[in-house]
């Protein structure tokens, strides 16, 4: 029996009825969800165990800014779905427009986030400093959790840009667009926990 | 190309409806903060709303509703079990407050 034949037998019918790259993305997402889950649980333990915890945010401007970021990210998931649908129908121009809108919204989110960070650094916050003279863990946890999420957003913006160009030139398929979309929705999903737990529970 | 495997493909109209629902959940979260409810109640409410929002995102945006059920059963219960197991460490978090050295 040839090796090709063996491979054909081994991977011929997936019980999940999805492509291997989509399954791989799902496995990555589960692993990454466990990472974010551990980080958020760690935040919970340390906050619970810190009697000198301080709440750094005010409804305006901090929560208002975070609300705008949330709406921007949710909307980017909608444009990503538009991109996947257009890619499935083989509409290259429409796919590029939807993915371009997603990238733009991702950049807006990252810009708003960095502007917020800049303001906090200016006020004296850092990974190891608390200008409110409470636990230094407040800044450490805030910048770690939001920083890891921001890294995912920036990675997603780069990935979507690469996929959009690849799909436009015909090198990549609608399956690639869909798999990247899965990642982008996951980034959105993580923010659904970061926003209430890290921002809303820390409103002074 | 990867295709969805069960049920019919949702339209953009469905997605926009889901998106509006998620925006509504975010608005409720913001209102809860302004309502000055107790911190325990606020935490419980925000967690319920976040899980609800995540479930909607998983089912519709990430298409889990339209995949074969085996994919859901393979991925999600194990992840939830891991999160449940993480609750084992709360007792240590509470113990931290009594382990501190007294201030000089």
Short mmCIF file of N, CA, C and O in Angstrom, two decimals, chain A residues 62-131:
data_model
loop_
_atom_site.label_atom_id
_atom_site.label_comp_id
_atom_site.label_asym_id
_atom_site.label_seq_id
_atom_site.Cartn_x
_atom_site.Cartn_y
_atom_site.Cartn_z
N UNK A 62 -13.40 57.09 31.21
CA UNK A 62 -12.83 55.75 31.01
C UNK A 62 -13.83 54.73 30.45
O UNK A 62 -13.57 54.05 29.46
N UNK A 63 -15.00 54.62 31.13
CA UNK A 63 -15.97 53.61 30.70
C UNK A 63 -16.59 53.99 29.36
O UNK A 63 -16.84 53.12 28.51
N UNK A 64 -16.80 55.29 29.17
CA UNK A 64 -17.34 55.75 27.87
C UNK A 64 -16.39 55.32 26.75
O UNK A 64 -16.80 54.79 25.71
N UNK A 65 -15.08 55.53 26.98
CA UNK A 65 -14.07 55.14 25.99
C UNK A 65 -14.09 53.63 25.76
O UNK A 65 -14.07 53.16 24.61
N UNK A 66 -14.20 52.86 26.85
CA UNK A 66 -14.25 51.40 26.73
C UNK A 66 -15.53 50.94 26.03
O UNK A 66 -15.52 49.96 25.28
N UNK A 67 -16.62 51.66 26.27
CA UNK A 67 -17.89 51.33 25.58
C UNK A 67 -17.74 51.54 24.07
O UNK A 67 -18.18 50.70 23.27
N UNK A 68 -17.11 52.65 23.70
CA UNK A 68 -16.89 52.92 22.26
C UNK A 68 -16.01 51.81 21.67
O UNK A 68 -16.28 51.28 20.59
N UNK A 69 -14.95 51.43 22.41
CA UNK A 69 -14.07 50.35 21.94
C UNK A 69 -14.86 49.04 21.75
O UNK A 69 -14.64 48.31 20.79
N UNK A 70 -15.78 48.77 22.70
CA UNK A 70 -16.58 47.54 22.62
C UNK A 70 -17.47 47.54 21.38
O UNK A 70 -17.54 46.54 20.66
N UNK A 71 -18.13 48.67 21.14
CA UNK A 71 -19.01 48.77 19.97
C UNK A 71 -18.18 48.64 18.69
O UNK A 71 -18.60 47.96 17.74
N UNK A 72 -17.01 49.26 18.67
CA UNK A 72 -16.13 49.16 17.49
C UNK A 72 -15.75 47.71 17.22
O UNK A 72 -15.82 47.22 16.09
N UNK A 73 -15.38 46.97 18.29
CA UNK A 73 -14.95 45.58 18.12
C UNK A 73 -16.12 44.69 17.70
O UNK A 73 -15.96 43.81 16.83
N UNK A 74 -17.29 44.91 18.30
CA UNK A 74 -18.47 44.13 17.92
C UNK A 74 -18.82 44.38 16.45
O UNK A 74 -19.17 43.46 15.71
N UNK A 75 -18.72 45.64 16.04
CA UNK A 75 -19.02 45.99 14.65
C UNK A 75 -18.01 45.35 13.70
O UNK A 75 -18.36 44.91 12.60
N UNK A 76 -16.76 45.25 14.15
CA UNK A 76 -15.74 44.63 13.29
C UNK A 76 -16.04 43.14 13.08
O UNK A 76 -15.70 42.57 12.05
N UNK A 77 -16.70 42.50 14.07
CA UNK A 77 -17.09 41.10 13.89
C UNK A 77 -18.16 41.00 12.81
O UNK A 77 -18.19 40.05 12.02
N UNK A 78 -19.06 42.00 12.79
CA UNK A 78 -20.13 42.02 11.78
C UNK A 78 -19.54 42.20 10.37
O UNK A 78 -19.93 41.50 9.43
N UNK A 79 -18.57 43.10 10.24
CA UNK A 79 -17.95 43.31 8.92
C UNK A 79 -17.15 42.07 8.50
O UNK A 79 -17.08 41.75 7.32
N UNK A 80 -16.57 41.38 9.49
CA UNK A 80 -15.84 40.15 9.18
C UNK A 80 -16.80 39.10 8.62
O UNK A 80 -16.47 38.39 7.66
N UNK A 81 -18.01 39.01 9.21
CA UNK A 81 -19.02 38.07 8.70
C UNK A 81 -19.41 38.43 7.27
O UNK A 81 -19.62 37.54 6.44
N UNK A 82 -19.49 39.73 6.99
CA UNK A 82 -19.76 40.18 5.62
C UNK A 82 -18.66 39.73 4.67
O UNK A 82 -18.93 39.28 3.55
N UNK A 83 -17.42 39.81 5.14
CA UNK A 83 -16.27 39.38 4.33
C UNK A 83 -16.30 37.89 4.04
O UNK A 83 -16.04 37.46 2.91
N UNK A 84 -16.64 37.10 5.07
CA UNK A 84 -16.71 35.63 4.88
C UNK A 84 -17.82 35.28 3.88
O UNK A 84 -17.63 34.45 2.98
N UNK A 85 -18.99 35.94 4.06
CA UNK A 85 -20.11 35.66 3.15
C UNK A 85 -19.75 36.03 1.70
O UNK A 85 -20.04 35.27 0.77
N UNK A 86 -19.11 37.18 1.53
CA UNK A 86 -18.72 37.62 0.18
C UNK A 86 -17.67 36.68 -0.41
O UNK A 86 -17.72 36.36 -1.61
N UNK A 87 -16.74 36.21 0.42
CA UNK A 87 -15.70 35.29 -0.06
C UNK A 87 -16.30 33.97 -0.52
O UNK A 87 -15.89 33.40 -1.53
N UNK A 88 -17.31 33.49 0.23
CA UNK A 88 -17.98 32.23 -0.15
C UNK A 88 -18.66 32.35 -1.51
O UNK A 88 -18.74 31.39 -2.25
N UNK A 89 -19.17 33.55 -1.77
CA UNK A 89 -19.86 33.76 -3.06
C UNK A 89 -18.87 34.10 -4.17
O UNK A 89 -19.27 34.34 -5.31
N UNK A 90 -17.58 34.16 -3.80
CA UNK A 90 -16.54 34.42 -4.79
C UNK A 90 -16.45 35.87 -5.24
O UNK A 90 -15.85 36.18 -6.27
N UNK A 91 -17.02 36.78 -4.44
CA UNK A 91 -16.98 38.21 -4.77
C UNK A 91 -15.72 38.84 -4.19
O UNK A 91 -15.70 39.24 -3.02
N UNK A 92 -14.70 38.92 -5.03
CA UNK A 92 -13.40 39.41 -4.54
C UNK A 92 -13.45 40.87 -4.10
O UNK A 92 -12.91 41.24 -3.06
N UNK A 93 -14.09 41.72 -4.89
CA UNK A 93 -14.15 43.15 -4.57
C UNK A 93 -14.88 43.39 -3.26
O UNK A 93 -14.39 44.14 -2.39
N UNK A 94 -16.03 42.73 -3.10
CA UNK A 94 -16.82 42.91 -1.87
C UNK A 94 -16.06 42.36 -0.66
O UNK A 94 -16.08 42.96 0.41
N UNK A 95 -15.38 41.24 -0.87
CA UNK A 95 -14.59 40.65 0.24
C UNK A 95 -13.54 41.64 0.71
O UNK A 95 -13.36 41.86 1.92
N UNK A 96 -12.85 42.25 -0.26
CA UNK A 96 -11.79 43.21 0.08
C UNK A 96 -12.36 44.39 0.86
O UNK A 96 -11.76 44.86 1.83
N UNK A 97 -13.53 44.86 0.45
CA UNK A 97 -14.16 46.00 1.14
C UNK A 97 -14.53 45.63 2.58
O UNK A 97 -14.25 46.38 3.51
N UNK A 98 -15.18 44.47 2.75
CA UNK A 98 -15.58 44.05 4.11
C UNK A 98 -14.35 43.84 4.99
O UNK A 98 -14.33 44.26 6.15
N UNK A 99 -13.34 43.16 4.45
CA UNK A 99 -12.14 42.90 5.25
C UNK A 99 -11.39 44.20 5.54
O UNK A 99 -10.82 44.39 6.61
N UNK A 100 -11.41 45.12 4.57
CA UNK A 100 -10.79 46.44 4.77
C UNK A 100 -11.47 47.18 5.91
O UNK A 100 -10.80 47.81 6.75
N UNK A 101 -12.80 47.10 5.94
CA UNK A 101 -13.55 47.75 7.03
C UNK A 101 -13.20 47.11 8.37
O UNK A 101 -13.05 47.80 9.39
N UNK A 102 -13.03 45.79 8.37
CA UNK A 102 -12.66 45.07 9.62
C UNK A 102 -11.29 45.54 10.11
O UNK A 102 -11.11 45.81 11.31
N UNK A 103 -10.34 45.63 9.17
CA UNK A 103 -8.99 46.08 9.54
C UNK A 103 -9.05 47.50 10.09
O UNK A 103 -8.42 47.81 11.12
N UNK A 104 -9.81 48.36 9.43
CA UNK A 104 -9.94 49.75 9.86
C UNK A 104 -10.50 49.84 11.29
O UNK A 104 -9.98 50.57 12.14
N UNK A 105 -11.54 49.05 11.55
CA UNK A 105 -12.15 49.05 12.89
C UNK A 105 -11.17 48.49 13.93
O UNK A 105 -11.12 48.97 15.06
N UNK A 106 -10.39 47.49 13.52
CA UNK A 106 -9.36 46.96 14.42
C UNK A 106 -8.32 48.02 14.77
O UNK A 106 -7.89 48.14 15.92
N UNK A 107 -7.95 48.81 13.76
CA UNK A 107 -6.97 49.88 14.00
C UNK A 107 -7.57 50.96 14.91
O UNK A 107 -6.89 51.48 15.81
N UNK A 108 -8.86 51.27 14.71
CA UNK A 108 -9.53 52.26 15.58
C UNK A 108 -9.52 51.76 17.03
O UNK A 108 -9.20 52.51 17.96
N UNK A 109 -9.85 50.47 17.20
CA UNK A 109 -9.85 49.88 18.55
C UNK A 109 -8.47 50.01 19.19
O UNK A 109 -8.33 50.46 20.34
N UNK A 110 -7.43 49.62 18.44
CA UNK A 110 -6.06 49.65 18.98
C UNK A 110 -5.64 51.09 19.29
O UNK A 110 -5.00 51.34 20.32
N UNK A 111 -6.05 52.04 18.45
CA UNK A 111 -5.68 53.44 18.67
C UNK A 111 -6.34 53.97 19.94
O UNK A 111 -5.69 54.64 20.76
N UNK A 112 -7.64 53.67 20.11
CA UNK A 112 -8.34 54.10 21.32
C UNK A 112 -7.71 53.49 22.57
O UNK A 112 -7.57 54.15 23.61
N UNK A 113 -7.29 52.24 22.43
CA UNK A 113 -6.67 51.53 23.56
C UNK A 113 -5.33 52.18 23.92
O UNK A 113 -5.04 52.44 25.10
N UNK A 114 -4.53 52.45 22.91
CA UNK A 114 -3.20 53.02 23.16
C UNK A 114 -3.33 54.45 23.70
O UNK A 114 -2.52 54.88 24.54
N UNK A 115 -4.35 55.17 23.25
CA UNK A 115 -4.58 56.52 23.75
C UNK A 115 -4.95 56.47 25.25
O UNK A 115 -4.49 57.28 26.04
N UNK A 116 -5.76 55.45 25.59
CA UNK A 116 -6.13 55.27 26.99
C UNK A 116 -4.90 54.93 27.84
O UNK A 116 -4.69 55.50 28.92
N UNK A 117 -4.09 54.01 27.33
CA UNK A 117 -2.85 53.64 28.03
C UNK A 117 -1.96 54.87 28.24
O UNK A 117 -1.41 55.07 29.31
N UNK A 118 -1.83 55.67 27.16
CA UNK A 118 -0.98 56.85 27.22
C UNK A 118 -1.44 57.78 28.34
O UNK A 118 -0.63 58.30 29.12
N UNK A 119 -2.77 57.99 28.44
CA UNK A 119 -3.33 58.83 29.50
C UNK A 119 -3.01 58.26 30.87
O UNK A 119 -2.67 59.00 31.81
N UNK A 120 -3.09 56.92 31.00
CA UNK A 120 -2.82 56.30 32.29
C UNK A 120 -1.33 56.40 32.66
O UNK A 120 -0.99 56.65 33.82
N UNK A 121 -0.47 56.23 31.67
CA UNK A 121 0.98 56.39 31.93
C UNK A 121 1.25 57.82 32.40
O UNK A 121 2.03 58.06 33.32
N UNK A 122 0.58 58.78 31.75
CA UNK A 122 0.74 60.19 32.09
C UNK A 122 0.29 60.46 33.53
O UNK A 122 0.88 61.28 34.24
N UNK A 123 -0.73 59.72 33.98
CA UNK A 123 -1.24 59.89 35.35
C UNK A 123 -0.38 59.14 36.37
O UNK A 123 -0.68 59.19 37.57
N UNK A 124 0.63 58.42 35.92
CA UNK A 124 1.53 57.73 36.84
C UNK A 124 1.32 56.24 36.95
O UNK A 124 1.98 55.56 37.76
N UNK A 125 0.36 55.68 36.19
CA UNK A 125 0.14 54.23 36.24
C UNK A 125 1.22 53.51 35.45
O UNK A 125 1.68 54.01 34.43
N UNK A 126 1.62 52.36 35.93
CA UNK A 126 2.53 51.49 35.15
C UNK A 126 2.36 50.07 35.67
O UNK A 126 1.53 49.82 36.55
N UNK A 127 3.17 49.16 35.15
CA UNK A 127 3.11 47.76 35.61
C UNK A 127 3.45 47.65 37.10
O UNK A 127 3.06 46.71 37.78
N UNK A 128 4.21 48.63 37.60
CA UNK A 128 4.68 48.53 39.00
C UNK A 128 4.39 49.79 39.79
O UNK A 128 5.04 50.02 40.82
N UNK A 129 3.47 50.63 39.33
CA UNK A 129 3.18 51.86 40.09
C UNK A 129 1.68 52.13 40.12
O UNK A 129 0.98 51.92 39.13
N UNK A 130 1.24 52.59 41.29
CA UNK A 130 -0.16 52.95 41.47
C UNK A 130 -0.21 54.37 42.05
O UNK A 130 0.11 54.56 43.22
N UNK A 131 -0.58 55.36 41.24
CA UNK A 131 -0.59 56.74 41.74
C UNK A 131 -1.65 56.98 42.83
O UNK A 131 -1.61 58.01 43.50
#
